Structures are given as structure tokens and as C-alpha cells.
PDB file of C-alpha atoms in Angstrom:
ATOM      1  CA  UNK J  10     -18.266   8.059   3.367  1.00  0.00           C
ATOM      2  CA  UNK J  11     -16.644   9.077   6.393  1.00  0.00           C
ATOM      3  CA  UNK J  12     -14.862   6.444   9.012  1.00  0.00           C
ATOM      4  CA  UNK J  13     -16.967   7.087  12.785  1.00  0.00           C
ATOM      5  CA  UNK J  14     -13.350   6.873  14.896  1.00  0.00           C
ATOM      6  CA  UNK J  15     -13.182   8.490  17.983  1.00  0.00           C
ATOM      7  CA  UNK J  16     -10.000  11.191  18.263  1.00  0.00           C
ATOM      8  CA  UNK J  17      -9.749  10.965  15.009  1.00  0.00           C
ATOM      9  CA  UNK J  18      -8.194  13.776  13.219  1.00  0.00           C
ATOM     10  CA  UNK J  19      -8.231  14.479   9.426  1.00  0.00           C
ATOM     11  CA  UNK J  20      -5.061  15.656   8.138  1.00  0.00           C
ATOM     12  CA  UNK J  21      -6.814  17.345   5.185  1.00  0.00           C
ATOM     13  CA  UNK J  22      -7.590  20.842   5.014  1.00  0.00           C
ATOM     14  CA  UNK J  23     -11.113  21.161   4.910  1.00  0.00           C
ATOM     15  CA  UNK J  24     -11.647  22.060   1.433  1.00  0.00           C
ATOM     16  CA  UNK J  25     -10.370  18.620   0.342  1.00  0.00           C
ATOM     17  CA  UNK J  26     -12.136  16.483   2.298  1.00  0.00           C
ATOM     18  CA  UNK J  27     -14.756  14.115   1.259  1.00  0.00           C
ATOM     19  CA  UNK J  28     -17.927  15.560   2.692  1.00  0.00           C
ATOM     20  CA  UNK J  29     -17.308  19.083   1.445  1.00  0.00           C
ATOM     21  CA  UNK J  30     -16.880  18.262  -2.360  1.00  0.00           C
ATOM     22  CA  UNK J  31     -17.983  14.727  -2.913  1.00  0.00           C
ATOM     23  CA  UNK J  32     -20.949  14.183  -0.778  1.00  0.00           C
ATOM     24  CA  UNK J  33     -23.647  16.741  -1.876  1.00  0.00           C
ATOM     25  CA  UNK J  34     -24.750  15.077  -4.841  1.00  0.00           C
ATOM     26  CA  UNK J  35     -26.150  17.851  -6.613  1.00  0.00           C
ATOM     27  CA  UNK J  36     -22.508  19.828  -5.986  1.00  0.00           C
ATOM     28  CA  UNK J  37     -19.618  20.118  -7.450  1.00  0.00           C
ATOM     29  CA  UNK J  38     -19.748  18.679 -11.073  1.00  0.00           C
ATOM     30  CA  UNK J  39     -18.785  19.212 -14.849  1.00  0.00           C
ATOM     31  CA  UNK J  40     -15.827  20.586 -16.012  1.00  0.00           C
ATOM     32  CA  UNK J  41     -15.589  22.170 -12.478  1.00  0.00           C
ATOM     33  CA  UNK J  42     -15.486  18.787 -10.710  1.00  0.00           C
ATOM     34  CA  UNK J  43     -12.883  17.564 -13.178  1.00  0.00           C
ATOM     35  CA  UNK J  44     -10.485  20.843 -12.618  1.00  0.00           C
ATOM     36  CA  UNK J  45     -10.686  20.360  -9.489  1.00  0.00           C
ATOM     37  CA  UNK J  46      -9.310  16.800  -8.826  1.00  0.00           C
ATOM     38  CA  UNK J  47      -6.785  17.124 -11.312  1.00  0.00           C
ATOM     39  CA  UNK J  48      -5.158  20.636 -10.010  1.00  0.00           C
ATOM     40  CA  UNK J  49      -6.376  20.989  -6.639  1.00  0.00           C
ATOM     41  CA  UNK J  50      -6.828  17.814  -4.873  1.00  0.00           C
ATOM     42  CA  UNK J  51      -4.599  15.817  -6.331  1.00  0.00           C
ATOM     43  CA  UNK J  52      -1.959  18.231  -6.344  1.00  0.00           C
ATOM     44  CA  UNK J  53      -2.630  18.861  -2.822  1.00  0.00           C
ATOM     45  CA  UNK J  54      -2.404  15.583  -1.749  1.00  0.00           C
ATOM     46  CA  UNK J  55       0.471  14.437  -3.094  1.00  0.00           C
ATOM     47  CA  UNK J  56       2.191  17.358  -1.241  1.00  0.00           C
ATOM     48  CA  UNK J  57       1.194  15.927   2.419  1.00  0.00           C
ATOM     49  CA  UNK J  58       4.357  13.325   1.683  1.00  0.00           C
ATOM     50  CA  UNK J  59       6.656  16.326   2.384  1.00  0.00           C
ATOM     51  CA  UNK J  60       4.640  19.372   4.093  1.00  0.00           C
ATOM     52  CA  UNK J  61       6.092  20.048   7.727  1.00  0.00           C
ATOM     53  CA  UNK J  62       3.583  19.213  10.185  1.00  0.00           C
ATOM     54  CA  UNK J  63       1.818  17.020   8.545  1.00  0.00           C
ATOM     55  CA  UNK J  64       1.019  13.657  10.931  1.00  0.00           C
ATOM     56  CA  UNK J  65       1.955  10.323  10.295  1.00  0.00           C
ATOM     57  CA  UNK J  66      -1.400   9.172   8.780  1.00  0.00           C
ATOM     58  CA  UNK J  67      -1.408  12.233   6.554  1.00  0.00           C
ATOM     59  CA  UNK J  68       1.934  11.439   5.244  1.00  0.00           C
ATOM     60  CA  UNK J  69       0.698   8.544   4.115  1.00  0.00           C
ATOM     61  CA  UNK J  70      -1.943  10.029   2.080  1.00  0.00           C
ATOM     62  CA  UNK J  71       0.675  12.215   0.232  1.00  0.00           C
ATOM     63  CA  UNK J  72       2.592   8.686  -0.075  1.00  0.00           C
ATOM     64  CA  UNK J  73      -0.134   6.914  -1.389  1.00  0.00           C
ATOM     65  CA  UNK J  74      -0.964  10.037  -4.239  1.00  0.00           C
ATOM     66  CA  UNK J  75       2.899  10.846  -4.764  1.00  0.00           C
ATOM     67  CA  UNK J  76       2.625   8.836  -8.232  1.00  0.00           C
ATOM     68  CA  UNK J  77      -1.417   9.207  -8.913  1.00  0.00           C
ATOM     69  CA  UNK J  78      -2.949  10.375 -11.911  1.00  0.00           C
ATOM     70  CA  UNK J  79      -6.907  11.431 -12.469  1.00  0.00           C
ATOM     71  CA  UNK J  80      -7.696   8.840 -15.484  1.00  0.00           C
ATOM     72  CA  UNK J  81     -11.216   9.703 -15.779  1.00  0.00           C
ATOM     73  CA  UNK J  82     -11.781  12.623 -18.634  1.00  0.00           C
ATOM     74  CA  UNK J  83     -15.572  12.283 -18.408  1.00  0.00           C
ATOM     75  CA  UNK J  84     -16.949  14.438 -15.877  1.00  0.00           C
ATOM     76  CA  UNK J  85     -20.630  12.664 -15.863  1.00  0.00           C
ATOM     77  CA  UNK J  86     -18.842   9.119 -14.987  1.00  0.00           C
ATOM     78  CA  UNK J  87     -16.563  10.351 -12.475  1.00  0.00           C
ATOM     79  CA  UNK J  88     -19.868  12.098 -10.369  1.00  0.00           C
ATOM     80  CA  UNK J  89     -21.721   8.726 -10.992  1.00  0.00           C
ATOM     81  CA  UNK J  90     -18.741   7.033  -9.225  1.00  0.00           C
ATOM     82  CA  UNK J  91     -18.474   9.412  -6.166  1.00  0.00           C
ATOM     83  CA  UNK J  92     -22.528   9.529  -6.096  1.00  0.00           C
ATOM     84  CA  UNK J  93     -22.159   5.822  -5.954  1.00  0.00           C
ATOM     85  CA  UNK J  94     -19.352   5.336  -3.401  1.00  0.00           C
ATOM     86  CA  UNK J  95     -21.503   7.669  -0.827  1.00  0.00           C
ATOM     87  CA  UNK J  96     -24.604   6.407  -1.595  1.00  0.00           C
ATOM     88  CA  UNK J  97     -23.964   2.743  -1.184  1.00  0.00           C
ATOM     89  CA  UNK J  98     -20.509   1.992   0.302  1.00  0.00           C
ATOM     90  CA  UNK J  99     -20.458   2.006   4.514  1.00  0.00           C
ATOM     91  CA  UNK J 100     -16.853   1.684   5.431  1.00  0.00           C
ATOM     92  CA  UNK J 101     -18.193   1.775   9.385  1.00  0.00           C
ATOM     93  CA  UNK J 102     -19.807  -1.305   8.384  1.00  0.00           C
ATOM     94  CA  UNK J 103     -17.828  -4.151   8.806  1.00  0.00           C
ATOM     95  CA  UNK J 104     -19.760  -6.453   5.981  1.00  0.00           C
ATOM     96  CA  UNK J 105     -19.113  -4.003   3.565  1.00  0.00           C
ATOM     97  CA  UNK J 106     -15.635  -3.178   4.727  1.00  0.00           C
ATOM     98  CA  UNK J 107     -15.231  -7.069   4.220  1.00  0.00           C
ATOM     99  CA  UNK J 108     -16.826  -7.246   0.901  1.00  0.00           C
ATOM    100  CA  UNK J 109     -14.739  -4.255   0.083  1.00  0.00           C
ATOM    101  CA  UNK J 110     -11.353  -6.461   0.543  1.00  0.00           C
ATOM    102  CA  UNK J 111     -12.475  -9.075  -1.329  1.00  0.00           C
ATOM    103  CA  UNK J 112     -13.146  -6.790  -4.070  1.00  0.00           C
ATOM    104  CA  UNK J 113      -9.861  -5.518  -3.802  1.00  0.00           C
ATOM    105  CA  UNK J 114      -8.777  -8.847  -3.204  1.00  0.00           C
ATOM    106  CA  UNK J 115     -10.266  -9.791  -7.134  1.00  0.00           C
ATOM    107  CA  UNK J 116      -8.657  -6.837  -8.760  1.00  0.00           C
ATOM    108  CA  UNK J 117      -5.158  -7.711  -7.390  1.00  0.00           C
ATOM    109  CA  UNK J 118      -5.779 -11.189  -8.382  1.00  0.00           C
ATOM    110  CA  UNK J 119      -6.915  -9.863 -12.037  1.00  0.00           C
ATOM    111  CA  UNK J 120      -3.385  -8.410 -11.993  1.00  0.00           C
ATOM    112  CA  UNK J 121      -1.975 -11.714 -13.071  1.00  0.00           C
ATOM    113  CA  UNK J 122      -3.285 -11.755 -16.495  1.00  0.00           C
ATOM    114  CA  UNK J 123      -2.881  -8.382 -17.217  1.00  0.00           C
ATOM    115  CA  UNK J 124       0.437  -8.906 -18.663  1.00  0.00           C
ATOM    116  CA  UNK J 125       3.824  -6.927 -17.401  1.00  0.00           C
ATOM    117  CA  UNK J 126       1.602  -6.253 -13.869  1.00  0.00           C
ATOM    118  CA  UNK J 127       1.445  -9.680 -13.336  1.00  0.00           C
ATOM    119  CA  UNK J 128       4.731  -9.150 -11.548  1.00  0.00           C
ATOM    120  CA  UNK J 129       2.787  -7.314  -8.745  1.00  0.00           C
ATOM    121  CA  UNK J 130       0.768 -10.132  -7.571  1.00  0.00           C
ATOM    122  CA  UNK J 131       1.650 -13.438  -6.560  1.00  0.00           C
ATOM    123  CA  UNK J 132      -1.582 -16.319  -6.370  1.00  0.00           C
ATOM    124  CA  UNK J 133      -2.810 -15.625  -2.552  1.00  0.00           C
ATOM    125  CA  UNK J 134      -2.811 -19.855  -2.503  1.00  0.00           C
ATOM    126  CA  UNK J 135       0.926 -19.015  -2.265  1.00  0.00           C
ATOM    127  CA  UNK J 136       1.589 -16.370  -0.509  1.00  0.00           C
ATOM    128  CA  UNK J 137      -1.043 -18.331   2.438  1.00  0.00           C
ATOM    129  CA  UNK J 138       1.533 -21.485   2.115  1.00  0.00           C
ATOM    130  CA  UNK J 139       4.481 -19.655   2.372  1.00  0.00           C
ATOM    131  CA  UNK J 140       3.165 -17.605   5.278  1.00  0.00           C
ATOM    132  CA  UNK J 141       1.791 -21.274   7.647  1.00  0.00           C
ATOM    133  CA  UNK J 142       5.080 -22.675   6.601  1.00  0.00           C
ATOM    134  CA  UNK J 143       6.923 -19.499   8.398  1.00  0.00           C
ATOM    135  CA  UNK J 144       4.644 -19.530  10.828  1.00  0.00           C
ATOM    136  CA  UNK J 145       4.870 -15.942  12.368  1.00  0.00           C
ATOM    137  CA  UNK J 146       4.779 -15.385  16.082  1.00  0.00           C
ATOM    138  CA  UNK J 147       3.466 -11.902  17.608  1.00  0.00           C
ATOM    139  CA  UNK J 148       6.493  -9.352  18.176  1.00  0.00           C
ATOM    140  CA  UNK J 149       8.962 -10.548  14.907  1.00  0.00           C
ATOM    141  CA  UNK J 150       9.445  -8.253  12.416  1.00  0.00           C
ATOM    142  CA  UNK J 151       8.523  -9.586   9.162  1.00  0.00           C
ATOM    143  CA  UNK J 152      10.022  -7.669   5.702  1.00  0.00           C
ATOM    144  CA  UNK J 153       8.767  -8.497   2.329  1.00  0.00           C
ATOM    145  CA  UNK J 154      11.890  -6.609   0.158  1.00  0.00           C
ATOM    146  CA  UNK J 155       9.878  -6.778  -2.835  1.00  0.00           C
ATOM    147  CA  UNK J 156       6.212  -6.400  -2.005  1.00  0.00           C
ATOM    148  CA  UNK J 157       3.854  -5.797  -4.540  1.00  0.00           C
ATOM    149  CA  UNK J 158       0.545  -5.252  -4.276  1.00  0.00           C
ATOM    150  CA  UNK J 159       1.334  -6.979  -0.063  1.00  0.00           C
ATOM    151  CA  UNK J 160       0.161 -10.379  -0.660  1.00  0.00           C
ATOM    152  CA  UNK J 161       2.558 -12.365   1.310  1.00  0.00           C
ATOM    153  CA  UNK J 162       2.362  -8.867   3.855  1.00  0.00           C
ATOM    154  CA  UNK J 163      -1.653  -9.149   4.598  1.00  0.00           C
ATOM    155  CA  UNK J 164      -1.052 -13.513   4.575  1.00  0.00           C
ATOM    156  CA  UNK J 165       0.670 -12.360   7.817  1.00  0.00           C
ATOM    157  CA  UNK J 166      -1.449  -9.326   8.981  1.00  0.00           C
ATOM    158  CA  UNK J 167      -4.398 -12.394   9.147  1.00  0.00           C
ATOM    159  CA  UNK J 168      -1.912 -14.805  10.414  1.00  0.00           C
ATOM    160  CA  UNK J 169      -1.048 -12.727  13.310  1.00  0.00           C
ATOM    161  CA  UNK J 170      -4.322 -11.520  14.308  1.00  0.00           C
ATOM    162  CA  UNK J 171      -5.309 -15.215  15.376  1.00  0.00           C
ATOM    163  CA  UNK J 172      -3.018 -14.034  18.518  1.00  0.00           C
ATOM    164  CA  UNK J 173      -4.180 -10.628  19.087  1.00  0.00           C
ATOM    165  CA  UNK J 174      -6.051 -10.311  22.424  1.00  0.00           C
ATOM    166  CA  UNK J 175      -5.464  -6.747  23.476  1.00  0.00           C
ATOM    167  CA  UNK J 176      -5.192  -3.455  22.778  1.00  0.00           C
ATOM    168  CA  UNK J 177      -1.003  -3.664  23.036  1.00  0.00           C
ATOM    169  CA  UNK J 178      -0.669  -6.860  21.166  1.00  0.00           C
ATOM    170  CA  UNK J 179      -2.684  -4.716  18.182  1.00  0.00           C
ATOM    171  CA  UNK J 180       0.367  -1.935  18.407  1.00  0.00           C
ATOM    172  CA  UNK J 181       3.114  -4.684  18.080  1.00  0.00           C
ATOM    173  CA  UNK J 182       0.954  -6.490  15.138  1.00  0.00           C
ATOM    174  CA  UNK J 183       1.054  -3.073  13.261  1.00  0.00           C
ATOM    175  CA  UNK J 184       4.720  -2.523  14.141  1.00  0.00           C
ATOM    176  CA  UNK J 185       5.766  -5.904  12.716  1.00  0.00           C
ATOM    177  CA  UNK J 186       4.882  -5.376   9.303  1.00  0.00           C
ATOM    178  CA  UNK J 187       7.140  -4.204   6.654  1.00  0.00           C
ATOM    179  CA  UNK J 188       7.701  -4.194   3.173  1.00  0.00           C
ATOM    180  CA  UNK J 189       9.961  -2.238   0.167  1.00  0.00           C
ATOM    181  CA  UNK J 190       8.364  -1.562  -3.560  1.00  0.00           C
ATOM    182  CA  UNK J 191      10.015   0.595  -5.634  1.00  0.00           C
ATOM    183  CA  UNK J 192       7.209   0.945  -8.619  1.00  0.00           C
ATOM    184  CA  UNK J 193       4.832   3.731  -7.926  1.00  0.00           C
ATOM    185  CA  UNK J 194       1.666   1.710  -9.084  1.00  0.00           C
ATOM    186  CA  UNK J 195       2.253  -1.227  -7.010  1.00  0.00           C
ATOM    187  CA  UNK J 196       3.463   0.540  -3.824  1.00  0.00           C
ATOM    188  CA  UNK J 197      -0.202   2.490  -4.118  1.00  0.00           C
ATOM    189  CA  UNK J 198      -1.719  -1.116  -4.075  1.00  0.00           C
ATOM    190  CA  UNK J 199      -0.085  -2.261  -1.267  1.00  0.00           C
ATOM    191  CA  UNK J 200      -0.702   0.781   0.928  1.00  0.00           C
ATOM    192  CA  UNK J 201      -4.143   0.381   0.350  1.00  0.00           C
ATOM    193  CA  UNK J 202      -4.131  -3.183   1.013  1.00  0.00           C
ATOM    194  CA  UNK J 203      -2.802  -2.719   4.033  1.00  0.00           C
ATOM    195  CA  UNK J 204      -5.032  -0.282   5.209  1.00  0.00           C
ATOM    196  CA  UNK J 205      -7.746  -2.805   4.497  1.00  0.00           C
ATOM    197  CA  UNK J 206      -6.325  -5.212   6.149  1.00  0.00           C
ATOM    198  CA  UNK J 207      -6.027  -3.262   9.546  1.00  0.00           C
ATOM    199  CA  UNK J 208      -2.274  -1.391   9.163  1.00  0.00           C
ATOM    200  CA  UNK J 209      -3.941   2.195   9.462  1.00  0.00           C
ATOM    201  CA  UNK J 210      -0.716   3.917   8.711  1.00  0.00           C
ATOM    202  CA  UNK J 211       1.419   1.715   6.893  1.00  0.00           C
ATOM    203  CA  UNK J 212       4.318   4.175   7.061  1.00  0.00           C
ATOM    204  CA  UNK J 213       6.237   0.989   7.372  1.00  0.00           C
ATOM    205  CA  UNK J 214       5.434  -0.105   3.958  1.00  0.00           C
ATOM    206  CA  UNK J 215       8.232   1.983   1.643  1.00  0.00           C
ATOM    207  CA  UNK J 216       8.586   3.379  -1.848  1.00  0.00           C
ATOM    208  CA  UNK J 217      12.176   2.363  -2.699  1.00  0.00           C
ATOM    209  CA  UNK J 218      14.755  -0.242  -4.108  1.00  0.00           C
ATOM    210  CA  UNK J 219      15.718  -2.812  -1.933  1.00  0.00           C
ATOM    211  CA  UNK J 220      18.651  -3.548  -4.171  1.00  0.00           C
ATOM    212  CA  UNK J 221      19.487   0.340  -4.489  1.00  0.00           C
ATOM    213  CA  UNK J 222      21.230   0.401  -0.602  1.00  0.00           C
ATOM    214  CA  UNK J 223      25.048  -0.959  -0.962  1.00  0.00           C
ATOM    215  CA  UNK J 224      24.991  -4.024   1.123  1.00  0.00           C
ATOM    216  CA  UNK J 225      27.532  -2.727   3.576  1.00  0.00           C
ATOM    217  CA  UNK J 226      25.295  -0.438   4.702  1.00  0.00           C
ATOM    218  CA  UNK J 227      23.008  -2.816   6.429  1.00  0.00           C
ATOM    219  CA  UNK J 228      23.349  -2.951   9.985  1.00  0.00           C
ATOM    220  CA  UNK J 229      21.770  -4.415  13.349  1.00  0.00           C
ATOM    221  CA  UNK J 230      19.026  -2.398  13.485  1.00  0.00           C
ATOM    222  CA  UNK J 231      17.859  -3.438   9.891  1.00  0.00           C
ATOM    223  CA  UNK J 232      17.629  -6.712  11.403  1.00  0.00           C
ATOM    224  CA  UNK J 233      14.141  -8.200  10.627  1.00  0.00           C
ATOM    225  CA  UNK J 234      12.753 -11.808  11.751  1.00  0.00           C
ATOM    226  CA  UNK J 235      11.415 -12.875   8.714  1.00  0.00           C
ATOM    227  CA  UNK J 236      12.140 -12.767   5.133  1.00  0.00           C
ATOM    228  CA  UNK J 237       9.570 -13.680   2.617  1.00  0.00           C
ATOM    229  CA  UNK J 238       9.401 -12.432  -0.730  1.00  0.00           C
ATOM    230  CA  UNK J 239       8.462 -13.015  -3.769  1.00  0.00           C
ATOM    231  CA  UNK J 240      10.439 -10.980  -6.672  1.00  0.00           C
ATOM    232  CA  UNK J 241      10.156 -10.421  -9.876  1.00  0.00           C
ATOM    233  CA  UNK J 242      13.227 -12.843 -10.920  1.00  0.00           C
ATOM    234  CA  UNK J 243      13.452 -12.292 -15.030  1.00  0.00           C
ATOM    235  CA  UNK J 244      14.478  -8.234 -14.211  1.00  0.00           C
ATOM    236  CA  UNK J 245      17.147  -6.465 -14.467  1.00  0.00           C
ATOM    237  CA  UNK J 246      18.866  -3.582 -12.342  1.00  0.00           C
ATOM    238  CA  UNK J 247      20.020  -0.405 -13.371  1.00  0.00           C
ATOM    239  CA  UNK J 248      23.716   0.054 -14.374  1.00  0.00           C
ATOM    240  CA  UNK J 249      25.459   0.278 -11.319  1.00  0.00           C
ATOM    241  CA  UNK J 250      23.516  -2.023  -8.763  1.00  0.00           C
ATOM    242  CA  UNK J 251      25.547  -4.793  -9.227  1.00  0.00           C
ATOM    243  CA  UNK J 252      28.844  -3.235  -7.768  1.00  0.00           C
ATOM    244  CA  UNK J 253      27.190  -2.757  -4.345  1.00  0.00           C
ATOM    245  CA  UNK J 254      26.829  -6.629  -3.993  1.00  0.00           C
ATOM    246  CA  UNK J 255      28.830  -9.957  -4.381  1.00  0.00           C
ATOM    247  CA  UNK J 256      27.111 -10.990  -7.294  1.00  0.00           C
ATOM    248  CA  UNK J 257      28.590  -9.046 -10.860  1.00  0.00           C
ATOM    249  CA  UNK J 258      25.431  -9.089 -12.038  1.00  0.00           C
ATOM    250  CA  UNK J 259      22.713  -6.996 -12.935  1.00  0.00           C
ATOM    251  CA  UNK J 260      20.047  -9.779 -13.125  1.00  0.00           C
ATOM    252  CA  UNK J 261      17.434  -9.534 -10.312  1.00  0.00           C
ATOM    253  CA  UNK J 262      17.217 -13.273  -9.376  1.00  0.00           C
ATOM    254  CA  UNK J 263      21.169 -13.519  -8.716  1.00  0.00           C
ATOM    255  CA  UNK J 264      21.179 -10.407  -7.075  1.00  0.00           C
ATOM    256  CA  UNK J 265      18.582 -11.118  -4.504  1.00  0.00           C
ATOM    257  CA  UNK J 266      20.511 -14.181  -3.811  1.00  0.00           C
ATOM    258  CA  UNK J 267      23.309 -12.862  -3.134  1.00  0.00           C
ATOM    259  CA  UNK J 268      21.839 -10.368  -0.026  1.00  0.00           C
ATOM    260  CA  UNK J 269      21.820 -12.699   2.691  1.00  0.00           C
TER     261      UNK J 269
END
């Protein structure tokens, strides 16, 4: 399952990466294979968010497992998964890297019926008609303060790539993008959207509270182009939010308005 890039440098150590204790088929399994994703590698990863040294793309890795759990107790279904994945997903192919985001794309999607989690997702027919209304040009910076899953975020990622025609107009598409989410499970989401969607490190995409920063602490260089957002209105705050903004309030909707 590895990506052919050239340069490229894993951040893992060796013992945690794919082809030494996924791909052999007949390797690691049983109870052995399920003690060691729960308390080595996913231990281990989420650690990369802080280690010293670590680079950019592996800090996203730690970012991406800082909140992850192993779900899967049965030790025969999780090897039929990974035997599956290396056996029949190409990620250097770019039809199955495709099909791949449209997979993605339908479990998002899903995420609207799924009760509370349809918060995370907004219909993609809207977040495509909010982004051609906007419009984005190559070079603004566009912030989603309340991302998601990065609907309205990859609208614009495919927006912008329309006016990509070199190798420096690719660096200022991947600089442009940024977005806040400050639940664990939808922050995951998004980082991995984006990474399907082109943003190989998404550092840009943050796990945080927009509405957590006192408004007087915004400055010039917080300055972004474009605002579009999309969030969750009927929520509350935590005690204390509302006396960092105008609005005495702790209601999400009147809060939001109120930072501008």
C-alpha cells in the first residue's frame, strides 16, 4: 500500500510502518495483531503530534491519531481488512485514488442521517454553491472557522485547481487553505479529506475552538480572504465564551455573528 513519491521520507520508525506489519499476509495476526495496534501503534502515533523532530507531515499523523481509538475487537476481521486494503487498493493509481474519494465522499455524506454527526457534514450541493458564488481566486486565503468533515474546504481545493498551471501555483493552492474544528472525530475527517483532495500536510487544518480565542486577540496577520462556514447554529458554548465577545450569549448562532 505504499505511495511511489520521489524524496519521500516516512516519518515512522520502521517498526510501524505499513509494509513491515500489515503487508505479509501470513504475519502478524491474532491476539498479537490486536495488541499491537492498540498499545504500540496507536500509541506511537498519536505521540508524533508532540515528539521533537518530528517533520511537518509526521506531525500530522500524530494529529490525525491524537483522538483515535482501535474499534475492532475481532482479530480475524481486522487481518481481512488490512489483507484487503493491500491486496486490492492502489493509492499510486489515480482511478482508485479517485474511487477512493468518492467513497469517502459517501461516508461523509452518510453522516447526515446518522443523527448528532449530522452536524459534521453539510450536503456537498451546498457547500459547491456557496463556493461558485465566492468564487475563489489563486493566492486568497480561505478559512472555514467551523469545518467539519472540509466540505466547503475541498469545494475550494477543486475550485482552485481549475487555475493551477505550475509547480508554484500548487504551493500557494496548498497554502490557501484553512480551517478550525474543535471535535476530535470530525477534525480526523477533515484531515483525511484533505489529504485526498491534494493538501498533503494539512497542518493548516486545526484542532481547536474558533470561539475559544477572545476576540481582541485577533490581529492583521489572522487576516484571511474568505470566510465560509457552515456551523452548527442550535449549540451552545461553554460557560465563559460569551464574555470574550459582544454578544452575552452562549448560543453558537449569535456568537458567530457577532465575530466579524
Amino acid at each position: 500500500m505504499a505511495i511511489a513519491v520521489p524524496g519521500y521520507q516516512s516519518p515512522l520508525p520502521s517498526r510501524l510502518r505499513w509494509t513491515n506489519w500489515a503487508k505479509d499476509a501470513e504475519g502478524i495476526t491474532g491476539e498479537d495483531l490486536i495488541d499491537f495496534v492498540n498499545n504500540e501503534l496507536f500509541p506511537s502515533l498519536k505521540k508524533l503530534a508532540t515528539a521533537a523532530g518530528v517533520p511537518p507531515h509526521g506531525k500530522v499523523v500524530g494529529s490525525v491519531f491524537e483522538d483515535a481509538y482501535n474499534y475492532m475487537k475481532s482479530r480475524t476481521l481486522l487481518r481481512q481488512v488490512i489483507n484487503t486494503i493491500e491486496a486490492d487498493v492502489d493509492f499510486n493509481s489515480s482511478t482508485d485514488r479517485h474511487l477512493f474519494n468518492d467513497i469517502y465522499e459517501k461516508i461523509l455524506s452518510d453522516l447526515q442521517s446518522a443523527g448528532n454527526a449530522g452536524e459534521y457534514y453539510t450536503p456537498r450541493a451546498v457547500t459547491q454553491l456557496m463556493v461558485d458564488v465566492l468564487n475563489p481566486q489563486l493566492g486568497e486565503l480561505i478559512l472555514d472557522s467551523a469545518c467539519g468533515t472540509g466540505g466547503f474546504l475541498t469545494c475550494a481545493i477543486e475550485h482552485l485547481k481549475q487555475q493551477v498551471n505550475n509547480a508554484d501555483d500548487l504551493r500557494t493552492l496548498q497554502a490557501s487553505i484553512h480551517g478550525v474544528e474543535k471535535k476530535p472525530l470530525p477534525h480526523m475527517l477533515a484531515m483525511t479529506n484533505m489529504m485526498l483532495h491534494g493538501i498533503d500536510v494539512p497542518t493548516r487544518i486545526r484542532h481547536n475552538n474558533t470561539l475559544s480565542r477572545p476576540l481582541k486577540d485577533y490581529g492583521p496577520r489572522d487576516r484571511v480572504d474568505i470566510v465560509v462556514t457552515n456551523p452548527p447554529f442550535g449549540g451552545m458554548e461553554e460557560d465563559g465564551i460569551d464574555t470574550t465577545f459582544r454578544a452575552n450569549t452562549r448560543r453558537v448562532k449569535r456568537l458567530i455573528s457577532s465575530w466579524r
